[in-house]
Coordinates of C-alpha atoms in Angstrom, one line a residue:
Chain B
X41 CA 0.0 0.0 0.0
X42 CA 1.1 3.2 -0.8
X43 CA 0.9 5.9 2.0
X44 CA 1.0 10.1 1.1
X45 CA 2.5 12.2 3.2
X46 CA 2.6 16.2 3.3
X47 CA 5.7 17.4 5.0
X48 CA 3.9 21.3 4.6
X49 CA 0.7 20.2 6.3
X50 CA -0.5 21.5 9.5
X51 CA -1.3 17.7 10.5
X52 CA 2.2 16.7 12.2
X53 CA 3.4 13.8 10.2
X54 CA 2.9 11.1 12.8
X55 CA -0.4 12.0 12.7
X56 CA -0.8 11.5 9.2
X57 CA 1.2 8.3 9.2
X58 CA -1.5 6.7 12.0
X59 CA -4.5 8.0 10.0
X60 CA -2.9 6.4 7.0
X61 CA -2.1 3.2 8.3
X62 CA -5.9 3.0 10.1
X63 CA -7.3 3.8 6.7
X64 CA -5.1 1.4 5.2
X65 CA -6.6 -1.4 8.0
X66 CA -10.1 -0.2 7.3
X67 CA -10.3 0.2 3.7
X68 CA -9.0 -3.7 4.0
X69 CA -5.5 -2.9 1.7
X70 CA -4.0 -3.3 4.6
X71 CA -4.7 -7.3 5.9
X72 CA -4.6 -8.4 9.3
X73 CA -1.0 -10.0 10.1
X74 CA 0.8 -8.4 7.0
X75 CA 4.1 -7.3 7.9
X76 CA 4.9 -3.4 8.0
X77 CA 8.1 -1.7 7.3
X78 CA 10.4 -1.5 10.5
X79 CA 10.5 1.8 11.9
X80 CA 14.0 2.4 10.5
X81 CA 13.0 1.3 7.2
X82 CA 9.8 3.3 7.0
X83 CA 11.7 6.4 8.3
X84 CA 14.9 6.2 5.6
X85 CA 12.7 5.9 2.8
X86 CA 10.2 8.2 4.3
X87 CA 13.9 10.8 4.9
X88 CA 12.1 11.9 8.1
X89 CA 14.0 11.5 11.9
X90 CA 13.2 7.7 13.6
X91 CA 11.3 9.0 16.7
X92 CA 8.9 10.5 14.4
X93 CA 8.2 7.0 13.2
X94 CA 8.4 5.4 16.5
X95 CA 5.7 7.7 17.8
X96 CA 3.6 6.9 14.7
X97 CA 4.1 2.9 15.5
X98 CA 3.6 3.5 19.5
X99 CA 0.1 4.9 19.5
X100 CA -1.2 2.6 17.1
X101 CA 0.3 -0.3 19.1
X102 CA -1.1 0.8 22.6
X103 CA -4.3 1.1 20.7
X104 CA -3.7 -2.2 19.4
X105 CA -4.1 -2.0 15.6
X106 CA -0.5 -3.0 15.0
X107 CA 2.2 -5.5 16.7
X108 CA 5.9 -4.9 17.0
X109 CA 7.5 -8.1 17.9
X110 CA 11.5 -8.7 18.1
X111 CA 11.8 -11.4 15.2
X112 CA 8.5 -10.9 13.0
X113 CA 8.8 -6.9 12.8
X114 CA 5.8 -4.9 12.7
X115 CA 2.6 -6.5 11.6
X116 CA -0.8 -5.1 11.5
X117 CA -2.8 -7.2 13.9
X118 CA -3.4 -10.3 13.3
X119 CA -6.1 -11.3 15.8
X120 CA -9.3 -9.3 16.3
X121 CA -9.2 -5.5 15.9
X122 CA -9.6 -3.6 19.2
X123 CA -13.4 -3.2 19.8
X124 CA -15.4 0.0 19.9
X125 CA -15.4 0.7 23.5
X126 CA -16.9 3.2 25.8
X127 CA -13.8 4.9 26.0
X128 CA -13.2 5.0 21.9
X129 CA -16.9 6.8 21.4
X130 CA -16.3 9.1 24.6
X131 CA -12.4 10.0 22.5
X132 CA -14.5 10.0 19.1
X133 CA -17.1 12.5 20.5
X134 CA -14.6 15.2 21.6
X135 CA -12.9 14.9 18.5
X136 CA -16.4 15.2 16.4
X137 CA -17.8 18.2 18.9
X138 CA -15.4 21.3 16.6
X139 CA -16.3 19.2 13.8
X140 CA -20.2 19.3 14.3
X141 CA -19.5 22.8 15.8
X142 CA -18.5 24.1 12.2
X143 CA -20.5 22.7 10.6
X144 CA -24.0 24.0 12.3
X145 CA -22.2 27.7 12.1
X146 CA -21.9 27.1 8.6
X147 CA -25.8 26.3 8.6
X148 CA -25.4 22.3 7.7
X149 CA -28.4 20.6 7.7
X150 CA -28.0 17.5 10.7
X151 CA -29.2 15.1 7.4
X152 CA -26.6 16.1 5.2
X153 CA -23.5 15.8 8.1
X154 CA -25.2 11.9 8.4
X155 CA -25.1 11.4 4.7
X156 CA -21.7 12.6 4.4
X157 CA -20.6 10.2 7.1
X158 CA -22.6 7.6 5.5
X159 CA -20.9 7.9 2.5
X160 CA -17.2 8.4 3.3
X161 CA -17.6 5.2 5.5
X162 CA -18.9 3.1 3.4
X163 CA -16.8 3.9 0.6
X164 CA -13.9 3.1 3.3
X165 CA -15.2 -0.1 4.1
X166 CA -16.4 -1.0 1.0
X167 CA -20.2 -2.1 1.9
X168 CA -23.1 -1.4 4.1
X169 CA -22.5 -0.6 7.3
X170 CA -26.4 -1.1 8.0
Chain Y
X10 CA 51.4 -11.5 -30.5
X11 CA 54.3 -9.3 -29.1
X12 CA 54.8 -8.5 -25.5
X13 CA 54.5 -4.6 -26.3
X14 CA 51.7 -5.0 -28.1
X15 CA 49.8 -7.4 -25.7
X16 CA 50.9 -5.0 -23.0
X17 CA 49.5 -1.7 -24.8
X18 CA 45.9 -3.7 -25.5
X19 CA 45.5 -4.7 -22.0
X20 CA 46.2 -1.8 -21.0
X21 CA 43.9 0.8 -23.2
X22 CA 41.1 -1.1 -22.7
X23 CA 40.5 0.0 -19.6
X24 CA 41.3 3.6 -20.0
X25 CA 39.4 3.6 -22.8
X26 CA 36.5 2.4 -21.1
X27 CA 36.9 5.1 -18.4
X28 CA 36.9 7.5 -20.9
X29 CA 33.7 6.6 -22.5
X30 CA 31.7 6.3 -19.4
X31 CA 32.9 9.6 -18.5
X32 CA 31.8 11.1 -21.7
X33 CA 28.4 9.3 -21.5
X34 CA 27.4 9.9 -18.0
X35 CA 25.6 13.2 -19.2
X36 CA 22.9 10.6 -21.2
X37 CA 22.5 8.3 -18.3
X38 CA 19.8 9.5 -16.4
X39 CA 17.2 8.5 -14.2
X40 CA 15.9 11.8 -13.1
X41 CA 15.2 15.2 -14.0
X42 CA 19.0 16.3 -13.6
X43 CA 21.5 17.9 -15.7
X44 CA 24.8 17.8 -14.1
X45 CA 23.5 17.5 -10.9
X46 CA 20.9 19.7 -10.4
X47 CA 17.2 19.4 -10.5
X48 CA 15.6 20.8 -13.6
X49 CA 12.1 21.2 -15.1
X50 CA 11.7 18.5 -17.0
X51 CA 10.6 20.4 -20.3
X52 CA 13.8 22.2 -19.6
X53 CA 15.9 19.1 -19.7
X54 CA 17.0 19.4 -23.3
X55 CA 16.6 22.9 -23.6
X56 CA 19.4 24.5 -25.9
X57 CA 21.2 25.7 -23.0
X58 CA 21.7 22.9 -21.3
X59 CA 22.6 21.1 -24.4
X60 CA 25.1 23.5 -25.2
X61 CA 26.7 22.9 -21.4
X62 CA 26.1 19.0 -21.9
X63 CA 28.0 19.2 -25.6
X64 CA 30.8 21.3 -23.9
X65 CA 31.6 18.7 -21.5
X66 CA 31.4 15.9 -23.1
X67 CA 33.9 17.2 -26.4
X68 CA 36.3 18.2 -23.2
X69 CA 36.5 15.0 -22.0
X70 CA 37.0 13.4 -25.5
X71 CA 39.7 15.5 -26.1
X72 CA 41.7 15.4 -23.3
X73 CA 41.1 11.9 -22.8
X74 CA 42.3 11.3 -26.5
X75 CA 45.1 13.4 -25.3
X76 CA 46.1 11.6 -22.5
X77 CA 45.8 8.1 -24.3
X78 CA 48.1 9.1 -26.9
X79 CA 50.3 10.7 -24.2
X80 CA 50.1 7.2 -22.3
X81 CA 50.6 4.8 -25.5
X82 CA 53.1 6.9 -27.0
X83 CA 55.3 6.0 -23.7
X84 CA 54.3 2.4 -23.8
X85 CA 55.7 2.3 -27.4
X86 CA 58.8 3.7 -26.7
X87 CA 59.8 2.1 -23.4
X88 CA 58.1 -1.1 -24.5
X89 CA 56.0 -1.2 -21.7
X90 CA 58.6 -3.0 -19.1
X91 CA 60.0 0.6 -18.1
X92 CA 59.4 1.4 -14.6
X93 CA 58.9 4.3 -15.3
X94 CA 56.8 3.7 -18.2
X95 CA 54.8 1.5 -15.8
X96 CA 54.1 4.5 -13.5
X97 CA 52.8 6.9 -15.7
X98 CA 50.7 4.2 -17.2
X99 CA 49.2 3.8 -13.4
X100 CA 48.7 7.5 -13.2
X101 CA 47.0 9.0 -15.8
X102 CA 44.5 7.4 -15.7
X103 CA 43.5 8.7 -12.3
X104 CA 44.7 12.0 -13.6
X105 CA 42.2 11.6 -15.9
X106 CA 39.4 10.7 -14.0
X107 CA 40.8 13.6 -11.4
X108 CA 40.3 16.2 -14.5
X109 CA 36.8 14.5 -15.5
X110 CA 35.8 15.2 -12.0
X111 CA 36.7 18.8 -12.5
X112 CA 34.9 19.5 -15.7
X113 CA 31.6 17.9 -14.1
X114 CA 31.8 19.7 -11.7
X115 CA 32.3 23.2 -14.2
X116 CA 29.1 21.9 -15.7
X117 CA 27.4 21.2 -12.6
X118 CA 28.4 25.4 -11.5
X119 CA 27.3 26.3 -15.0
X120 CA 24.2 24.8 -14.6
X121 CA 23.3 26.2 -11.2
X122 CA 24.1 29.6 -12.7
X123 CA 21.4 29.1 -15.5
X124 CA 18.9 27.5 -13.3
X125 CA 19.2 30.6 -11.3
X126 CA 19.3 33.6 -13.8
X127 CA 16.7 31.8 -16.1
X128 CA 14.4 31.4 -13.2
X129 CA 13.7 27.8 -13.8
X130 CA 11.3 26.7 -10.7
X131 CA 11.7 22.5 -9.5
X132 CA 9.0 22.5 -6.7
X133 CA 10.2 22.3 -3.1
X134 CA 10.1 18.7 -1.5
X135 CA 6.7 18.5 0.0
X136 CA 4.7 15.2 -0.7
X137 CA 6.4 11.8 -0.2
X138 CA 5.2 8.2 -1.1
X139 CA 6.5 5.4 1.0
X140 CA 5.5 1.9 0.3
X141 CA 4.1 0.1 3.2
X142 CA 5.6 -3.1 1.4
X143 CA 8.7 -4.2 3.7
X144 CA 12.2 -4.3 2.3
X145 CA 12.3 -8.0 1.7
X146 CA 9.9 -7.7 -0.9
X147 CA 12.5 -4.3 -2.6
X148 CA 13.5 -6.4 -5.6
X149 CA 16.7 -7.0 -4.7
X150 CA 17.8 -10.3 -4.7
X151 CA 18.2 -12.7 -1.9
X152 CA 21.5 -13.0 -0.5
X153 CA 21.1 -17.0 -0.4
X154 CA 22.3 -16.8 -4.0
X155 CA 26.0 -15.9 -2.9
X156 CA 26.0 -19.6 -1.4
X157 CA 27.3 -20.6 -5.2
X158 CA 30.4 -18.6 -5.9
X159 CA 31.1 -19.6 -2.0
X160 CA 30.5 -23.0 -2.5
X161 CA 32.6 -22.8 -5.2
X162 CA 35.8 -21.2 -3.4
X163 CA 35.4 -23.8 -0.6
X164 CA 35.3 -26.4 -3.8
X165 CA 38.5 -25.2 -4.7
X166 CA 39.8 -25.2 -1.6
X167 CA 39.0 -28.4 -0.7
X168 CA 40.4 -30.1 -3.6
X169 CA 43.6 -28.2 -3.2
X170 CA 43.7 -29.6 0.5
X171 CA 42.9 -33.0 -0.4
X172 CA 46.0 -32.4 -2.9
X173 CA 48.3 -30.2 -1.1
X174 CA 51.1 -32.9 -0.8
X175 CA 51.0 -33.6 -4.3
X176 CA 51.3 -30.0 -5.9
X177 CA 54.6 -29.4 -7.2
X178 CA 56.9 -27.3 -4.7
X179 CA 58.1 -25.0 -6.6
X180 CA 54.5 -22.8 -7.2
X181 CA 54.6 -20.0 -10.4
X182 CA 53.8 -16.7 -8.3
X183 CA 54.4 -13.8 -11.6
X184 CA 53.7 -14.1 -15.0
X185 CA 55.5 -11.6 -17.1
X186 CA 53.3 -12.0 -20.5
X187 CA 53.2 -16.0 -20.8
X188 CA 56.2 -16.8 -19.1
X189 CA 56.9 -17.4 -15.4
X190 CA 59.3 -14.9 -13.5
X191 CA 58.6 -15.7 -10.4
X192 CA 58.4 -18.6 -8.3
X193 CA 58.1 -19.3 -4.5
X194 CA 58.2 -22.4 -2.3
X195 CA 54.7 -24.1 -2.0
X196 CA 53.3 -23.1 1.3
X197 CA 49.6 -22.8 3.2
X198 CA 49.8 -19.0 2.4
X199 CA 50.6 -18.7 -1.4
X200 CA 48.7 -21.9 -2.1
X201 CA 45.7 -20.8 -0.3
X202 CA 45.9 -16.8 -0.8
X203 CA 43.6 -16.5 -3.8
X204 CA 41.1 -18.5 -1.8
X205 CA 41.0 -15.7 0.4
X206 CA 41.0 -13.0 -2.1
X207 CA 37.8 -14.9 -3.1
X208 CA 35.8 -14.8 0.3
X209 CA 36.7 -11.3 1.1
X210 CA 35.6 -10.3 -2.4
X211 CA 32.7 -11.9 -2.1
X212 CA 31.7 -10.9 1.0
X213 CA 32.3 -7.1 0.4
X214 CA 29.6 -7.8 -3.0
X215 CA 27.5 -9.7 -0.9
X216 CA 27.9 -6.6 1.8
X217 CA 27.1 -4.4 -0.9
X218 CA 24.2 -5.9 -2.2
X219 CA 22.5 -5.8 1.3
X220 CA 23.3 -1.9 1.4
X221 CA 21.6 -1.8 -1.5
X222 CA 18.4 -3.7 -0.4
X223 CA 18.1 -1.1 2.7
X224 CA 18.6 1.7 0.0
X225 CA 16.0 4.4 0.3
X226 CA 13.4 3.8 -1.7
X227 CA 12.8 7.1 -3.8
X228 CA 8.8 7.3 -4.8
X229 CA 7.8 9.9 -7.2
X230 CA 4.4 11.3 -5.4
X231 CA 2.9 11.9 -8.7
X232 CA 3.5 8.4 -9.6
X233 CA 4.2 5.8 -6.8
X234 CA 3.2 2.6 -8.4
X235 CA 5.2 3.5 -11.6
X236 CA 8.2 4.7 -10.0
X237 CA 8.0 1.9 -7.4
X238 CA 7.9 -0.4 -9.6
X239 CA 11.0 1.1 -11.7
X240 CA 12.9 1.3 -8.4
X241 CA 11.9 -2.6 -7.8
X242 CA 13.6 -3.6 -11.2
X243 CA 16.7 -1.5 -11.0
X244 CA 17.6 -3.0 -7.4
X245 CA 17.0 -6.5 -9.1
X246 CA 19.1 -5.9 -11.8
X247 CA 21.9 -4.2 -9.7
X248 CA 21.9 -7.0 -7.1
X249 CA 21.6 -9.7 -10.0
X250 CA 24.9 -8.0 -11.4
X251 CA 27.0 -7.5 -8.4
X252 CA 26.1 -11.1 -7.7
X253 CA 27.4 -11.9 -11.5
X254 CA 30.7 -10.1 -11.0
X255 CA 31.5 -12.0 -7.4
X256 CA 30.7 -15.3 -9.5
X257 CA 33.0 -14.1 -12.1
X258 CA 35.7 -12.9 -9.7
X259 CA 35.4 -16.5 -8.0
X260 CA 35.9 -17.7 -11.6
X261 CA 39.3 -15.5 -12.2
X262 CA 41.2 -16.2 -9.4
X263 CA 40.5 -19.9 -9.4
X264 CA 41.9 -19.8 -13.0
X265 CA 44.8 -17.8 -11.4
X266 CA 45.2 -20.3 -8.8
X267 CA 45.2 -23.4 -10.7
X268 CA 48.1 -21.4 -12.6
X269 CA 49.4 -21.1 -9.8
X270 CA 49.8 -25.0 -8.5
X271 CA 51.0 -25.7 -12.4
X272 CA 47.4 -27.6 -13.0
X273 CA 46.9 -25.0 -16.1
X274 CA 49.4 -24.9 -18.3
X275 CA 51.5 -20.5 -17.8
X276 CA 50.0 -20.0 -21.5
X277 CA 46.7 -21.2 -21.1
X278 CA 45.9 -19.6 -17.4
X279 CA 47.8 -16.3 -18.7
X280 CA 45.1 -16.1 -21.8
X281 CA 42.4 -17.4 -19.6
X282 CA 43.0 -15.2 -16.7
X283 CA 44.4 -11.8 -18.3
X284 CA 42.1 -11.7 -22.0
X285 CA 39.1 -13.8 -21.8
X286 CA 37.3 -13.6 -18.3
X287 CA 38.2 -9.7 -18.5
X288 CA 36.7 -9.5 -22.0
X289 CA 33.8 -11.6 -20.0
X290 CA 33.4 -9.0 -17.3
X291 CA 33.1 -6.2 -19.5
X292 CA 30.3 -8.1 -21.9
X293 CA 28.7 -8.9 -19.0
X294 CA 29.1 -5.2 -17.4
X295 CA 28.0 -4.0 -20.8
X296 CA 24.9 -5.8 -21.0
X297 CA 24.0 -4.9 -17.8
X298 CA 24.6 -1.3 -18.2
X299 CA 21.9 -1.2 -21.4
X300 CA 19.3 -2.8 -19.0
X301 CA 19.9 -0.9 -15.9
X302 CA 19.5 2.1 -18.0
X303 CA 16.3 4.3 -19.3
X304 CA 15.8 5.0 -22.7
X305 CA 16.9 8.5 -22.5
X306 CA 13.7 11.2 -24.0
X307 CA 11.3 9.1 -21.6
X308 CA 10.3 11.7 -19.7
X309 CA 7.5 10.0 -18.4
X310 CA 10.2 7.7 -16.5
X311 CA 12.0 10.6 -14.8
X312 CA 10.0 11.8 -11.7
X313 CA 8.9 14.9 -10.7
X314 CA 11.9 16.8 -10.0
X315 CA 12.5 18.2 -6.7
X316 CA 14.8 21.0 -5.4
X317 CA 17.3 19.1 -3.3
X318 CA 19.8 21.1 -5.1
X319 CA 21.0 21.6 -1.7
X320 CA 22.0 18.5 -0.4
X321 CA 23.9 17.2 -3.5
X322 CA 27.2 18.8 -3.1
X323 CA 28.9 19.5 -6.4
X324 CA 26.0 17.8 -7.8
X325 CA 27.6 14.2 -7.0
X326 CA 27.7 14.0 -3.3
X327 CA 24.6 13.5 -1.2
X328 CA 25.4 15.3 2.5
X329 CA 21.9 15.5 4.3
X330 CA 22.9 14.7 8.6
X331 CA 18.7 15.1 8.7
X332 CA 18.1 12.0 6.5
X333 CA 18.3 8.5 8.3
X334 CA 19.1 6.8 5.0
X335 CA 22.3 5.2 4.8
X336 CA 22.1 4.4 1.2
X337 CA 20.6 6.5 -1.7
X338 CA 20.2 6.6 -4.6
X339 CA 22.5 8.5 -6.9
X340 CA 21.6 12.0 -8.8
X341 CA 23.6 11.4 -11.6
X342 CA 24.0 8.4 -13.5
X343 CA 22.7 4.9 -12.1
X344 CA 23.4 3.2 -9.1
X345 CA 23.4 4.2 -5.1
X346 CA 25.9 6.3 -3.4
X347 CA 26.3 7.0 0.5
X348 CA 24.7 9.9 2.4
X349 CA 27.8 11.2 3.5
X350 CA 26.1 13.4 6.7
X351 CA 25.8 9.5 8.0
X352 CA 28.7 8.2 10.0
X353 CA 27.6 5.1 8.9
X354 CA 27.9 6.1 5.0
X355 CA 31.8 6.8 5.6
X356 CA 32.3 3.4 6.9
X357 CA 30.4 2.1 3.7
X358 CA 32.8 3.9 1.3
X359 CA 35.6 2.8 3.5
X360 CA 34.9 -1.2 3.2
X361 CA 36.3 -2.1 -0.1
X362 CA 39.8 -0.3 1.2
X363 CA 39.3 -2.1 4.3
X364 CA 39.3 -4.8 2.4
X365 CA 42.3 -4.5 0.2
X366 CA 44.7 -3.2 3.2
X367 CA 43.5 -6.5 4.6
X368 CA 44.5 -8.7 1.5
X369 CA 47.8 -6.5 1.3
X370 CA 48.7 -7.2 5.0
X371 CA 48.1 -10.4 5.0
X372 CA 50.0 -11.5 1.7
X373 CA 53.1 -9.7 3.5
X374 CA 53.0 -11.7 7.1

């Protein structure tokens, strides 16, 4: 899979790299238990420094999306995906309230900010969340 | 064939070749550089930089025509077994490649200049591709494969072994042309000395080719899956070539060897060893060369240019202390080259001298 990154952006890069990688896992190119680049192979080729990388690889292995073992390298998890806990929709809410926020400012009709979602997800995903 | 005129083939070939590949490195591109720095790539043949291109290259014809006939005008005279003669014919080569090195670098400060006061824009580095693919799947081939010229040298060795007390004790050590002007003793050392020779070139390919497997893999943002894919090939067929040349080498000094022990005739090992298997390298060097390279006018195949003008001293040397990549790959011409703000990168380019102070020391205990 091929991951885009924009050295300019406002988004610091290990954020870009962890919403890459999830929307790698989600959209499916990314399988459960294929291997990853090793954090100093990912940050040579990306020409970026390694803790950059290793933060990148930390929060999505305390989340548990990825594992980084001493042999195998880094794979993306294997075994079920971490589940949609109370904790995940409390973190998902505060980062959806300035979202929302702009949106009714901007006069956004609730229907049309559920359609939107409703579309970008299953587009991710690739079928009917329904 | 005379000796003088044996002498003065083998040794124009060479310079010969230098001085082509020195002349041609202009046309052997892989990205949107002229002389080392980053250009549009509608401005890649502009008249300009054509004129610049044309300048060098007639340079380096004519002083390397110069310098040959300099060279094999000495080689006639002294026929060849001058010392002095010798010398020169040692030198100027390197005196060639040292003035090469100086035009280049002429047309890489000539180039900067008309980048600059034309006004010619390469974007800023700002998006990157990285493949999420690890390195063992980079193309480049699996170092397994040097198991065959190694099993070979221990092949070699082993027979030797088994026959040490039956080589003759008296072992040829110099060739001059066909005939023998040297011997030694027989002993463990000059017996088994080429076998060494073998395993240490070997090992620095199969070193090499590692290096080149944990090269930075260079994605064009505009066009990862082409360029990717490009890269892939290039690191197969530079692994696949290194791997041919430490087969090759393996080849050589076993022919030198059994020379050596008297198990090839002085003739036959001298034509084997010194014509054919060089004549071998260079075909297969040759043919490699032509595949390694791009078409030259495919513009599609050259990336989009970016403005690391910065980093590439003199246009040839990558210096970059921010970058963690070890190994890069070059800006001009085809291949990898080390990033020389790494520490690492010095050691690199250190390791093939490492290696021949070793051989040296250990062929005078």
């Amino acid at each position: 899979m091929m991951i885009m990154l924009d050295l300019q952006s406002e988004i610091p890069i290990y954020t870009q790299l962890v919403n890459q990688i999830l929307e790698g896992i989600a959209s499916g190119r990314l399988k459960p238990g294929e291997p990853l680049p090793s954090v100093r192979s990912m940050a040579a080729d990306i020409g970026i420094n390694l803790h950059t990388v290793n933060k990148a690889y930390t929060i999505l292995k305390n989340d548990g999306f990825i594992q980084v073992h001493r042999q195998k390298g880094v794979i993306v998890q294997p075994g079920p995906m971490p589940g949609a806990t109370e904790q995940y929709e409390a973190r998902l809410l505060e980062q959806l309230k300035p979202l929302i926020a702009e949106a009714i400012c901007r006069g956004m009709r609730a229907d049309r900010l559920t359609a939107l979602l409703h579309q970008t997800y299953i587009q991710m995903k690739g079928a009917d969340p329904m | 064939m005379s000796e003088a005129t044996m002498h003065v083939i083998m040794q124009s070939i060479p310079w010969v070749i230098l001085i082509m590949a020195t002349i041609l490195l202009p046309m052997l591109r892989r990205k949107s550089v002229s002389f080392g720095i980053a250009l549009p790539i509608d401005k890649l043949n502009a008249p300009e930089v054509l004129r610049i291109r044309r300048r060098y290259m007639l340079s380096c014809a004519v002083i390397g025509a110069a310098e040959l006939a300099l060279g094999l005008s000495f080689i006639g005279r002294e026929g060849g077994s001058g010392s002095a003669g010798a010398v020169l014919i040692g030198f100027l080569p390197l005196v060639y490649l040292f003035i090469a090195t100086l035009l280049f670098i002429r047309a890489n400060r000539q180039t900067a200049r008309l980048k600059a006061e034309l006004g010619w824009q390469v974007p800023e580095p700002r998006f990157v591709a990285v493949d999420t693919t690890p390195r063992r799947f980079s193309g480049a081939i699996s170092i397994w494969w040097y198991t065959i010229p190694i099993g070979l040298i221990l092949l070699e060795a082993g027979i030797l072994a088994v026959y040490y007390d039956r080589l003759p004790d008296i072992l040829n050590v110099h060739y001059h042309g066909s005939t023998v002007d040297r011997v030694e003793p027989k002993s463990l050392k000059t017996v088994f000395l080429p076998n060494l020779i073998q395993l240490l070139v070997v090992g620095l390919l199969a070193a090499v080719s590692q290096s080149i497997k944990t090269s930075k893999r260079e994605l064009d943002p505009n066009d990862p899956e082409g360029s990717s894919e490009r890269s892939r090939r290039l690191r197969r067929n530079g692994t696949f070539l290194l791997w041919g040349i430490s087969l090759l080498t393996t080849v050589e000094f076993g022919l030198v060897q059994f020379g050596l022990v008297g198990w090839l005739s002085s003739n036959v090992a001298t034509i084997a060893a010194a014509v054919v298997m060089p004549l071998v390298f260079i075909g297969f060097a040759i043919a490699f060369a032509a595949k390694m390279s791009m078409p030259t006018g495919k513009a599609a195949g050259y990336g989009t240019p970016v403005n690391d003008d910065r980093f590439w001293k003199a246009g040839l040397f990558y210096f970059n202390p921010d970058d963690p990549a070890v190994i890069v790959e070059k800006r001009v011409g085809i291949g990898w080259t080390v990033n020389f703000g790494h520490p690492i990168g010095w050691l690199v380019l250190a390791s093939p001298l490492l290696v021949a102070l070793i051989t040296l020391l250990i062929s005078l205990l």
